[in-house]
Amino acid sequence: MRFGIFYEHQLPKPWNPGDEARLFHDALEQVQLADRLGYDYAWEVEHHFLEEYSHSSAPEVFLAACAALTKNIRLGHGIRQVIPNYNHPARTAEGLATLDIISHGRLEFGIGEGATRLELGGFGIPAREKRALALEAAEQIANMMVMEPYPGFEGRGFSFPCRNVLPKPMQTPHPPMWMACTNRDTIKVAAQNGLGALAFSFLDPDEARTWAEIYYGIIKSEACVPIGHAVNANLAMVSNFSVHQDRDEAIRRGQEGFEFFSYAVNALVAHDVLPGRSALFADFQKSRAASDEEIIAARRAAQNNANGIGTPDDIRQHIERFQAAGVDQVIFMQQAGRNRHDHICESLELFAAEVMPAFKAGAAEREARKAAEFAPYLEAAMARKRWMAPLQDHEIPVVPASRAKAQINEGAR
């Protein structure tokens, strides 16, 4: 089992001077701590205009800072918005390769498309076309990172001439590719395209088992036709995360933040928004009612090892159930709502000291067995891939000079 941490950069109102800067720098400290403690991944989202819910609009900048401050932890775009209206595919390919080099080959590339009218409408993206636009762009980004030169493309979402997109990533053929998944349908899409699945729904382990069966069943089938130059057959699940030796204290520290996260995910789609006048956290607090029943329910969930909040023993059993379900990585949502920096660090340290070692001890052996089992299926999937034809030297189009030779000679006199 591998373990990751996950950032939306949530900042509930009221906002005081320096709060936004403190949020980012606290997160950088948390990633450095996770690196020292042996966590495997740090994932960063990309969202735009989602006040209070996510202030992570430039993940490439945050991840570059993480790359400079860490040594071992893998750095994940979880996800990068790949539709051309958000980020031109060539610029995404350039940025990914640069970050992979800066991090000495530690980059993971998750793709996404956005879900809210705030984002899609802000960039003029038709909601009904977003999936097709994202998959088209992702395939071409992979081609751009590998092919010399990239032959050019005329597609649904963008057109681009023949160019050699530089630099090339350190990892070959390119950083592992993932896809954000929020339901069983997107799990299927990820598997059909040979992408790792970043399951951003908070599932109980029984439902996680169903998702794993669907995902790996497709990976092993003829329906898997990769869009990248390698198959990334991995399933990661997001979990709540608040760990303390006292269960009630773990709930007190973490429960409200994770309730806010769930509330906000729904509200950003279902509620009208007045840009610049967000009252997301205030609305959440009104709806929550802070009832004793919610606290009792949270305590019961912790006792049943169902939500990632509780004692080290609670969390250990929670992870064991995910592992038994076929999940490869658990990603901890430790920064949500108003969760405190010091409490997050204490949870990271306690989990690393008392829970992580037993799971990390068997990770390499488990992954080796899995690699051997899946090798023939991945080879068969790559044989089905629809490759972009490279250009022969005589087919590479000449890019005309900016000035005619006569003008250059004249200007030199």
Tab-separated table of C-alpha atoms in Angstrom:
chain	number	residue	atom	x	y	z
A	1	MET	CA	0.000	0.000	0.000
A	2	ARG	CA	1.186	3.485	-0.867
A	3	PHE	CA	0.092	6.702	0.846
A	4	GLY	CA	-0.460	10.192	-0.467
A	5	ILE	CA	-1.580	13.589	0.777
A	6	PHE	CA	-3.950	15.851	-1.121
A	7	TYR	CA	-4.463	19.605	-1.444
A	8	GLU	CA	-7.365	21.756	-2.560
A	9	HIS	CA	-6.062	24.772	-0.596
A	10	GLN	CA	-9.390	25.430	1.068
A	11	LEU	CA	-9.779	28.800	2.762
A	12	PRO	CA	-13.163	29.395	4.430
A	13	LYS	CA	-14.182	32.968	5.178
A	14	PRO	CA	-13.718	35.288	6.926
A	15	TRP	CA	-10.373	36.055	5.301
A	16	ASN	CA	-7.827	38.074	7.230
A	17	PRO	CA	-4.665	39.673	5.829
A	18	GLY	CA	-2.016	37.011	5.319
A	19	ASP	CA	-4.394	34.040	5.522
A	20	GLU	CA	-3.950	32.996	1.901
A	21	ALA	CA	-0.152	33.209	2.066
A	22	ARG	CA	-0.121	31.278	5.350
A	23	LEU	CA	-2.288	28.547	3.805
A	24	PHE	CA	0.194	27.953	0.988
A	25	HIS	CA	3.287	28.069	3.152
A	26	ASP	CA	1.744	25.755	5.735
A	27	ALA	CA	1.015	23.319	2.924
A	28	LEU	CA	4.632	23.475	1.766
A	29	GLU	CA	5.751	22.654	5.306
A	30	GLN	CA	3.333	19.727	5.407
A	31	VAL	CA	4.673	18.323	2.137
A	32	GLN	CA	8.241	18.606	3.431
A	33	LEU	CA	7.211	16.809	6.618
A	34	ALA	CA	5.460	14.086	4.619
A	35	ASP	CA	8.604	13.650	2.528
A	36	ARG	CA	10.740	13.186	5.632
A	37	LEU	CA	8.231	10.755	7.143
A	38	GLY	CA	8.124	8.502	4.085
A	39	TYR	CA	4.785	9.315	2.473
A	40	ASP	CA	4.801	8.384	-1.197
A	41	TYR	CA	2.788	11.079	-3.002
A	42	ALA	CA	1.712	14.708	-2.692
A	43	TRP	CA	-1.244	15.543	-4.957
A	44	GLU	CA	-2.395	19.028	-5.948
A	45	VAL	CA	-5.641	19.923	-7.726
A	46	GLU	CA	-6.293	22.610	-10.306
A	47	HIS	CA	-9.459	24.638	-9.884
A	48	HIS	CA	-10.434	28.141	-10.918
A	49	PHE	CA	-12.689	30.744	-9.279
A	50	LEU	CA	-13.941	28.358	-6.548
A	51	GLU	CA	-13.805	30.730	-3.588
A	52	GLU	CA	-13.268	29.115	-0.180
A	53	TYR	CA	-13.355	25.613	-1.676
A	54	SER	CA	-10.096	25.662	-3.664
A	55	HIS	CA	-7.509	28.382	-4.127
A	56	SER	CA	-5.269	26.048	-6.126
A	57	SER	CA	-5.378	27.639	-9.566
A	58	ALA	CA	-1.666	27.295	-10.407
A	59	PRO	CA	-0.638	23.814	-9.256
A	60	GLU	CA	2.468	23.824	-11.444
A	61	VAL	CA	3.876	26.649	-9.298
A	62	PHE	CA	3.095	24.914	-6.007
A	63	LEU	CA	4.466	21.578	-7.222
A	64	ALA	CA	7.643	23.244	-8.476
A	65	ALA	CA	8.194	24.659	-5.002
A	66	CYS	CA	7.570	21.188	-3.562
A	67	ALA	CA	10.110	19.734	-5.998
A	68	ALA	CA	12.764	22.146	-4.760
A	69	LEU	CA	12.023	21.434	-1.092
A	70	THR	CA	11.730	17.620	-1.137
A	71	LYS	CA	13.815	14.618	-2.132
A	72	ASN	CA	11.712	11.460	-2.423
A	73	ILE	CA	7.958	12.106	-2.389
A	74	ARG	CA	6.308	11.880	-5.800
A	75	LEU	CA	4.522	15.023	-6.936
A	76	GLY	CA	1.155	14.656	-8.579
A	77	HIS	CA	-1.060	16.840	-10.692
A	78	GLY	CA	-4.260	15.531	-9.212
A	79	ILE	CA	-5.378	16.921	-11.565
A	80	ARG	CA	-4.203	19.214	-14.377
A	81	GLN	CA	-7.009	20.816	-16.373
A	82	VAL	CA	-6.059	19.656	-19.872
A	83	ILE	CA	-8.852	21.103	-22.023
A	84	PRO	CA	-7.142	23.641	-24.338
A	85	ASN	CA	-9.264	26.579	-23.126
A	86	TYR	CA	-7.750	26.069	-19.673
A	87	ASN	CA	-4.195	25.226	-20.710
A	88	HIS	CA	-2.899	24.779	-24.248
A	89	PRO	CA	-1.679	21.179	-24.665
A	90	ALA	CA	1.791	22.258	-25.818
A	91	ARG	CA	2.186	24.463	-22.740
A	92	THR	CA	1.013	21.611	-20.537
A	93	ALA	CA	3.521	19.231	-22.140
A	94	GLU	CA	6.324	21.762	-21.680
A	95	GLY	CA	5.389	22.374	-18.058
A	96	LEU	CA	5.095	18.683	-17.219
A	97	ALA	CA	8.462	17.855	-18.726
A	98	THR	CA	10.141	20.764	-16.950
A	99	LEU	CA	8.650	19.777	-13.608
A	100	ASP	CA	9.670	16.160	-14.169
A	101	ILE	CA	13.249	17.305	-14.762
A	102	ILE	CA	13.273	19.679	-11.787
A	103	SER	CA	11.948	16.901	-9.519
A	104	HIS	CA	14.420	14.307	-10.879
A	105	GLY	CA	11.637	12.167	-12.351
A	106	ARG	CA	9.071	12.327	-9.529
A	107	LEU	CA	6.070	13.688	-11.444
A	108	GLU	CA	2.623	12.080	-11.826
A	109	PHE	CA	0.216	13.474	-14.445
A	110	GLY	CA	-3.474	13.347	-13.610
A	111	ILE	CA	-5.949	14.723	-16.134
A	112	GLY	CA	-9.261	16.425	-15.466
A	113	GLU	CA	-11.936	18.490	-17.103
A	114	GLY	CA	-13.739	20.585	-14.467
A	115	ALA	CA	-17.350	20.250	-13.362
A	116	THR	CA	-18.759	23.622	-12.309
A	117	ARG	CA	-20.204	26.438	-14.366
A	118	LEU	CA	-17.798	28.772	-12.609
A	119	GLU	CA	-14.880	26.982	-14.259
A	120	LEU	CA	-16.369	25.755	-17.523
A	121	GLY	CA	-18.262	28.966	-18.170
A	122	GLY	CA	-15.295	31.101	-17.223
A	123	PHE	CA	-13.225	29.530	-19.979
A	124	GLY	CA	-16.047	29.073	-22.483
A	125	ILE	CA	-16.058	25.266	-22.403
A	126	PRO	CA	-19.262	23.450	-23.446
A	127	ALA	CA	-20.180	21.119	-20.582
A	128	ARG	CA	-21.407	18.396	-22.919
A	129	GLU	CA	-18.084	18.288	-24.766
A	130	LYS	CA	-15.690	18.451	-21.827
A	131	ARG	CA	-14.937	14.724	-21.565
A	132	ALA	CA	-14.122	14.347	-25.259
A	133	LEU	CA	-12.040	17.540	-25.241
A	134	ALA	CA	-10.071	16.387	-22.188
A	135	LEU	CA	-9.278	12.926	-23.574
A	136	GLU	CA	-8.289	14.346	-26.963
A	137	ALA	CA	-5.935	16.850	-25.345
A	138	ALA	CA	-4.456	14.290	-22.942
A	139	GLU	CA	-3.560	11.924	-25.770
A	140	GLN	CA	-1.831	14.691	-27.674
A	141	ILE	CA	0.024	15.911	-24.585
A	142	ALA	CA	1.462	12.407	-24.209
A	143	ASN	CA	2.470	12.431	-27.889
A	144	MET	CA	4.097	15.848	-27.503
A	145	MET	CA	6.216	14.604	-24.585
A	146	VAL	CA	7.506	11.637	-26.600
A	147	MET	CA	7.655	12.416	-30.316
A	148	GLU	CA	10.524	14.284	-32.031
A	149	PRO	CA	9.142	16.242	-33.718
A	150	TYR	CA	5.472	16.199	-32.810
A	151	PRO	CA	3.786	15.860	-36.228
A	152	GLY	CA	0.996	18.363	-35.600
A	153	PHE	CA	-2.713	17.925	-35.037
A	154	GLU	CA	-6.096	19.043	-36.335
A	155	GLY	CA	-8.742	18.112	-33.789
A	156	ARG	CA	-12.004	18.923	-32.155
A	157	GLY	CA	-10.591	21.162	-29.461
A	158	PHE	CA	-7.380	22.557	-30.918
A	159	SER	CA	-5.037	22.619	-33.887
A	160	PHE	CA	-1.275	22.749	-33.712
A	161	PRO	CA	1.508	22.629	-36.327
A	162	CYS	CA	4.525	20.352	-36.439
A	163	ARG	CA	6.973	21.374	-33.701
A	164	ASN	CA	9.505	19.652	-31.446
A	165	VAL	CA	7.979	20.270	-28.009
A	166	LEU	CA	10.763	20.778	-25.467
A	167	PRO	CA	12.030	19.806	-22.994
A	168	LYS	CA	11.348	16.093	-22.839
A	169	PRO	CA	10.529	14.522	-19.459
A	170	MET	CA	13.085	12.553	-17.471
A	171	GLN	CA	10.725	9.586	-17.053
A	172	THR	CA	10.230	7.414	-20.092
A	173	PRO	CA	8.071	7.355	-22.027
A	174	HIS	CA	6.470	10.090	-19.905
A	175	PRO	CA	5.199	10.574	-16.324
A	176	PRO	CA	2.481	8.091	-15.289
A	177	MET	CA	-0.956	9.261	-16.398
A	178	TRP	CA	-4.076	9.269	-14.217
A	179	MET	CA	-7.669	10.441	-14.491
A	180	ALA	CA	-9.960	11.978	-11.894
A	181	CYS	CA	-12.894	9.626	-11.182
A	182	THR	CA	-16.015	10.501	-9.218
A	183	ASN	CA	-18.323	7.588	-10.073
A	184	ARG	CA	-18.397	4.125	-11.630
A	185	ASP	CA	-18.753	5.558	-15.134
A	186	THR	CA	-15.522	7.551	-14.915
A	187	ILE	CA	-13.747	4.531	-13.419
A	188	LYS	CA	-14.670	2.723	-16.617
A	189	VAL	CA	-13.393	5.588	-18.784
A	190	ALA	CA	-10.056	5.641	-16.957
A	191	ALA	CA	-9.578	1.891	-17.418
A	192	GLN	CA	-10.645	1.969	-21.062
A	193	ASN	CA	-7.960	4.560	-21.749
A	194	GLY	CA	-5.198	2.862	-19.757
A	195	LEU	CA	-5.088	5.583	-17.116
A	196	GLY	CA	-4.613	5.295	-13.384
A	197	ALA	CA	-7.816	6.073	-11.477
A	198	LEU	CA	-7.802	8.884	-8.923
A	199	ALA	CA	-11.058	8.148	-7.117
A	200	PHE	CA	-12.091	11.446	-5.584
A	201	SER	CA	-15.274	10.117	-4.019
A	202	PHE	CA	-15.159	9.189	-0.356
A	203	LEU	CA	-16.078	5.514	-0.562
A	204	ASP	CA	-16.468	2.888	2.068
A	205	PRO	CA	-14.219	-0.133	1.463
A	206	ASP	CA	-17.093	-2.290	0.205
A	207	GLU	CA	-17.882	0.144	-2.595
A	208	ALA	CA	-14.140	0.532	-3.207
A	209	ARG	CA	-13.989	-3.199	-3.869
A	210	THR	CA	-16.689	-2.848	-6.527
A	211	TRP	CA	-14.793	0.020	-8.186
A	212	ALA	CA	-11.585	-2.031	-8.136
A	213	GLU	CA	-13.308	-4.994	-9.755
A	214	ILE	CA	-14.741	-2.786	-12.501
A	215	TYR	CA	-11.445	-0.975	-13.070
A	216	TYR	CA	-9.142	-3.990	-13.185
A	217	GLY	CA	-11.659	-6.064	-15.117
A	218	ILE	CA	-11.497	-3.509	-17.940
A	219	ILE	CA	-7.706	-3.147	-17.715
A	220	LYS	CA	-7.475	-6.890	-18.382
A	221	SER	CA	-9.968	-6.784	-21.241
A	222	GLU	CA	-9.856	-5.816	-24.914
A	223	ALA	CA	-11.721	-2.620	-23.994
A	224	CYS	CA	-8.463	-1.128	-22.693
A	225	VAL	CA	-6.950	0.963	-25.514
A	226	PRO	CA	-4.313	3.326	-24.045
A	227	ILE	CA	-4.138	7.002	-24.937
A	228	GLY	CA	-0.697	7.321	-23.370
A	229	HIS	CA	2.527	5.588	-24.338
A	230	ALA	CA	2.258	3.291	-21.302
A	231	VAL	CA	-0.568	1.874	-19.193
A	232	ASN	CA	-0.759	3.039	-15.603
A	233	ALA	CA	-2.804	0.287	-13.932
A	234	ASN	CA	-3.281	1.765	-10.480
A	235	LEU	CA	-6.255	2.673	-8.326
A	236	ALA	CA	-6.007	5.418	-5.693
A	237	MET	CA	-8.786	6.310	-3.263
A	238	VAL	CA	-9.194	9.521	-1.286
A	239	SER	CA	-9.926	9.217	2.429
A	240	ASN	CA	-10.594	11.588	5.304
A	241	PHE	CA	-7.662	11.851	7.684
A	242	SER	CA	-7.488	12.927	11.308
A	243	VAL	CA	-5.507	10.759	13.706
A	244	HIS	CA	-5.169	11.079	17.477
A	245	GLN	CA	-4.711	8.648	20.338
A	246	ASP	CA	-8.076	9.859	21.637
A	247	ARG	CA	-10.883	9.114	19.168
A	248	ASP	CA	-13.077	11.984	20.293
A	249	GLU	CA	-10.205	14.427	19.841
A	250	ALA	CA	-9.542	13.126	16.332
A	251	ILE	CA	-13.215	13.748	15.523
A	252	ARG	CA	-13.173	17.194	17.113
A	253	ARG	CA	-10.140	18.170	15.067
A	254	GLY	CA	-11.207	16.784	11.718
A	255	GLN	CA	-14.917	16.156	11.379
A	256	GLU	CA	-16.128	19.680	10.615
A	257	GLY	CA	-13.538	20.208	7.876
A	258	PHE	CA	-14.511	17.054	6.032
A	259	GLU	CA	-18.200	17.828	6.347
A	260	PHE	CA	-17.469	21.223	4.793
A	261	PHE	CA	-15.611	19.561	1.935
A	262	SER	CA	-18.603	17.354	1.131
A	263	TYR	CA	-21.027	20.249	1.470
A	264	ALA	CA	-18.979	22.475	-0.827
A	265	VAL	CA	-18.635	19.841	-3.575
A	266	ASN	CA	-22.413	19.740	-3.852
A	267	ALA	CA	-23.055	23.450	-3.325
A	268	LEU	CA	-20.691	24.565	-6.089
A	269	VAL	CA	-22.780	22.597	-8.579
A	270	ALA	CA	-26.259	22.965	-7.097
A	271	HIS	CA	-26.270	26.535	-5.722
A	272	ASP	CA	-26.179	29.888	-7.488
A	273	VAL	CA	-22.941	31.848	-6.979
A	274	LEU	CA	-22.237	35.568	-6.790
A	275	PRO	CA	-18.523	35.914	-7.693
A	276	GLY	CA	-16.518	37.777	-5.097
A	277	ARG	CA	-19.284	37.478	-2.507
A	278	SER	CA	-18.997	33.835	-1.526
A	279	ALA	CA	-20.613	32.742	1.733
A	280	LEU	CA	-19.877	29.041	1.324
A	281	PHE	CA	-18.600	28.324	4.823
A	282	ALA	CA	-21.250	30.477	6.487
A	283	ASP	CA	-23.963	28.646	4.556
A	284	PHE	CA	-22.410	25.342	5.561
A	285	GLN	CA	-22.429	26.276	9.232
A	286	LYS	CA	-26.102	27.237	9.035
A	287	SER	CA	-26.960	23.924	7.406
A	288	ARG	CA	-24.835	21.847	9.751
A	289	ALA	CA	-26.567	22.780	13.004
A	290	ALA	CA	-23.552	21.301	14.855
A	291	SER	CA	-25.776	18.654	16.338
A	292	ASP	CA	-24.745	16.042	18.854
A	293	GLU	CA	-26.167	13.469	16.436
A	294	GLU	CA	-23.475	14.298	13.869
A	295	ILE	CA	-20.725	13.875	16.440
A	296	ILE	CA	-22.220	10.567	17.553
A	297	ALA	CA	-22.410	9.442	13.926
A	298	ALA	CA	-18.778	10.403	13.394
A	299	ARG	CA	-17.745	8.477	16.498
A	300	ARG	CA	-19.668	5.444	15.284
A	301	ALA	CA	-18.019	5.663	11.845
A	302	ALA	CA	-14.585	5.834	13.459
A	303	GLN	CA	-15.367	2.801	15.583
A	304	ASN	CA	-16.415	0.973	12.414
A	305	ASN	CA	-13.188	2.020	10.674
A	306	ALA	CA	-15.221	3.669	7.919
A	307	ASN	CA	-13.956	7.198	7.390
A	308	GLY	CA	-10.263	7.723	8.189
A	309	ILE	CA	-10.886	9.672	11.397
A	310	GLY	CA	-9.938	8.132	14.718
A	311	THR	CA	-7.158	6.411	16.618
A	312	PRO	CA	-4.166	4.700	14.994
A	313	ASP	CA	-5.975	1.364	15.429
A	314	ASP	CA	-9.086	2.784	13.744
A	315	ILE	CA	-7.032	4.026	10.790
A	316	ARG	CA	-5.050	0.790	10.556
A	317	GLN	CA	-8.219	-1.233	10.157
A	318	HIS	CA	-9.593	1.348	7.704
A	319	ILE	CA	-6.482	0.946	5.504
A	320	GLU	CA	-6.545	-2.852	5.791
A	321	ARG	CA	-10.065	-2.872	4.359
A	322	PHE	CA	-9.000	-0.679	1.436
A	323	GLN	CA	-6.018	-2.935	0.785
A	324	ALA	CA	-8.217	-6.028	0.839
A	325	ALA	CA	-10.560	-4.290	-1.627
A	326	GLY	CA	-7.748	-3.979	-4.182
A	327	VAL	CA	-6.819	-0.318	-3.706
A	328	ASP	CA	-3.175	0.519	-4.488
A	329	GLN	CA	-2.900	3.919	-2.823
A	330	VAL	CA	-4.833	5.796	-0.153
A	331	ILE	CA	-4.697	9.579	-0.490
A	332	PHE	CA	-5.381	11.491	2.707
A	333	MET	CA	-7.458	14.660	2.561
A	334	GLN	CA	-5.890	16.220	5.611
A	335	GLN	CA	-6.426	19.899	4.773
A	336	ALA	CA	-10.142	20.705	4.617
A	337	GLY	CA	-12.225	23.518	5.997
A	338	ARG	CA	-10.497	25.045	8.993
A	339	ASN	CA	-8.331	22.070	9.943
A	340	ARG	CA	-5.315	23.432	11.771
A	341	HIS	CA	-1.751	23.184	10.493
A	342	ASP	CA	-0.368	21.817	13.769
A	343	HIS	CA	-3.111	19.184	13.976
A	344	ILE	CA	-2.399	18.102	10.384
A	345	CYS	CA	1.301	17.706	11.162
A	346	GLU	CA	0.547	15.727	14.321
A	347	SER	CA	-1.717	13.375	12.352
A	348	LEU	CA	0.939	12.869	9.687
A	349	GLU	CA	3.541	12.071	12.346
A	350	LEU	CA	1.332	9.704	14.343
A	351	PHE	CA	0.227	7.746	11.284
A	352	ALA	CA	3.828	7.479	10.065
A	353	ALA	CA	5.009	6.242	13.433
A	354	GLU	CA	2.281	3.753	14.316
A	355	VAL	CA	0.447	2.694	11.134
A	356	MET	CA	2.500	3.203	8.005
A	357	PRO	CA	5.487	0.884	8.681
A	358	ALA	CA	3.496	-2.360	8.510
A	359	PHE	CA	1.950	-1.422	5.162
A	360	LYS	CA	5.148	-0.075	3.637
A	361	ALA	CA	7.043	-3.235	4.583
A	362	GLY	CA	4.998	-5.337	2.173
A	363	ALA	CA	4.467	-2.771	-0.577
A	364	ALA	CA	7.380	-3.708	-2.840
A	365	GLU	CA	6.558	-7.431	-2.773
A	366	ARG	CA	2.877	-6.794	-3.468
A	367	GLU	CA	3.712	-4.476	-6.370
A	368	ALA	CA	6.121	-7.037	-7.845
A	369	ARG	CA	3.413	-9.721	-7.774
A	370	LYS	CA	0.945	-7.332	-9.356
A	371	ALA	CA	3.420	-6.321	-12.087
A	372	ALA	CA	3.988	-9.962	-13.006
A	373	GLU	CA	0.253	-10.699	-13.060
A	374	PHE	CA	-0.591	-7.713	-15.232
A	375	ALA	CA	2.388	-7.765	-17.612
A	376	PRO	CA	0.651	-9.793	-20.366
A	377	TYR	CA	-2.512	-7.682	-20.129
A	378	LEU	CA	-0.578	-4.423	-20.391
A	379	GLU	CA	1.410	-5.739	-23.331
A	380	ALA	CA	-1.830	-6.699	-25.086
A	381	ALA	CA	-3.300	-3.266	-24.343
A	382	MET	CA	-0.290	-1.481	-25.844
A	383	ALA	CA	-0.625	-3.648	-28.952
A	384	ARG	CA	-4.140	-2.223	-29.370
A	385	LYS	CA	-3.003	1.387	-29.044
A	386	ARG	CA	-3.682	3.693	-31.967
A	387	TRP	CA	-0.266	5.252	-32.494
A	388	MET	CA	0.286	8.636	-34.081
A	389	ALA	CA	2.510	8.088	-37.105
A	390	PRO	CA	5.913	9.792	-36.830
A	391	LEU	CA	7.144	11.932	-39.691
A	392	GLN	CA	10.006	10.821	-41.875
A	393	ASP	CA	12.705	13.439	-42.377
A	394	HIS	CA	11.455	14.338	-45.836
A	395	GLU	CA	7.935	14.815	-44.445
A	396	ILE	CA	8.883	17.372	-41.792
A	397	PRO	CA	7.573	20.738	-43.022
A	398	VAL	CA	10.038	23.596	-43.296
A	399	VAL	CA	9.160	26.539	-41.090
A	400	PRO	CA	9.857	29.625	-43.237
A	401	ALA	CA	12.287	32.197	-41.963
A	402	SER	CA	10.822	35.277	-40.353
A	403	ARG	CA	12.547	37.524	-42.921
A	404	ALA	CA	13.503	36.936	-46.507
A	405	LYS	CA	17.246	36.507	-47.230
A	406	ALA	CA	17.311	39.669	-49.274
A	407	GLN	CA	15.964	41.674	-46.341
A	408	ILE	CA	18.551	40.145	-43.988
A	409	ASN	CA	21.396	41.030	-46.351
A	410	GLU	CA	20.044	44.537	-46.770
A	411	GLY	CA	19.799	45.030	-43.044
A	412	ALA	CA	23.412	43.914	-42.550
A	413	ARG	CA	24.823	46.747	-44.787
